[in-house]
Amino acid sequence: MLYWLYTTLHINLFQYITFRAGVGFFLGFILSVVFMPYFIRWARSKRANQPISHFIPHENKKNTPTMGGIVFISCTILASLLCADLSNPFLLLGIVGLLGFGLIGIRDDYIKISHHSNAGMSAKIKMLFLIKLSLLLSIGLVNLGKSTELFVPFLKDPVFDMGLWLNFNIAGFHLPLLCILFWILVFVSTANAVNITDGLDGLVTVPSIFALISLCVFVYISGHIGLSSYLYYPRLSQSGEVMVLGCSLIGALFGFLWYNCHPAEVFMGDSGSLAIGGFIAYMAILSSSEILLFMIGFVFVFETLSVMLQVGSYKYRQKRIFLMAPIHHHFEKKGWAENKIIVRFWVIALLANLIALLSLKVR
């Protein structure tokens, strides 16, 4: 709507991405704060509570409603529809990605609630859905002109062009297979990493906000001809509009945090964590920050790595490295207070993202 007002009534203020992103942030926040209590009451009436594994020491959380991701995803999309340029293909593809990953999570949450189990969908079916959606988004990015060059943090020039390997043309679509496989890996691994981290009140929400803030900066610079040239940053025309969607999600997450901070009144569920992870991956690919994502999402990487090490060690050595995985449960077992774990992980996430932002100048 704001962009339509600019094109129709020539209100110049509404042409600026930064202004519309700011409005999207506040709209996302207000909508999330307003509608979340209604959802919480509805979820409680339907007993849509988070199933808690008996292995996890959170008996007091078994009556907490879940699927709060439905609210902040809806608020994000509504705020974006009101503020963004809806003719922008990268924005539309971002909305498809956010909604698509969210729908996969909703299906998983529904199965958990209806079966009164924390198992959800089978791992194979869930992975199949994630791969199919990631494939669709990757093909869309390629055909919208996204560069297939791979960039490494702190280097000005690309390491190599993934589009030069295993190229195919199918039904008029250009398919650089190596690049698409790499992007699918980024989508699936990031979505699952955020999902794994979701275990304590606010543990996913704040690191996700930090990651999205960093990626909004990178996406905006990538779409800005002056800044991208000055900073030697890979340029992608029109990609800056995705910042409006990203800031709307940040605002909606702040609204969600109002009710998700300890002790949580609602959990985001897979509907929220998968959507956040998928969209973080989308913004990272869009801004050629796939490798930098290790730093931007350091907490998510750390949590996922702890699970991989624990499973691998127990499988091959019959010994556990941690008292429990993911690693936030390890610190719980050691007697750390939940708030202490959460805040320390927030601090780590903030410092990691500050280092990631430094890569803009140190090139």
CSV table of C-alpha atoms in Angstrom, one decimal, residues 27 54 61 77 80 88 93 97 101 118 176 180 210 214 222 254 264-265 293 299 315 358 360:
chain,number,residue,atom,x,y,z
A,27,LEU,CA,3.4,-2.8,12.0
A,54,HIS,CA,10.1,-37.1,29.0
A,61,LYS,CA,6.0,-26.3,30.4
A,77,ILE,CA,3.2,-11.1,5.7
A,80,SER,CA,4.8,-6.6,4.2
A,88,ASN,CA,9.3,-7.1,-6.8
A,93,LEU,CA,9.7,-15.4,-3.7
A,97,GLY,CA,9.6,-19.2,1.2
A,101,PHE,CA,8.5,-23.4,5.5
A,118,ASN,CA,6.8,-34.7,20.4
A,176,PRO,CA,23.3,-25.0,-12.6
A,180,ILE,CA,21.2,-25.5,-6.7
A,210,PHE,CA,20.2,-10.5,15.5
A,214,SER,CA,22.6,-8.5,10.0
A,222,SER,CA,23.5,-5.8,-2.2
A,254,PHE,CA,9.8,-8.7,19.0
A,264,ALA,CA,6.9,-18.3,28.2
A,265,GLU,CA,3.2,-18.0,27.6
A,293,LEU,CA,26.0,-17.7,7.8
A,299,VAL,CA,24.3,-20.2,18.1
A,315,LYS,CA,27.1,-44.5,17.8
A,358,LEU,CA,32.7,-6.2,10.3
A,360,LEU,CA,31.6,-5.4,5.2
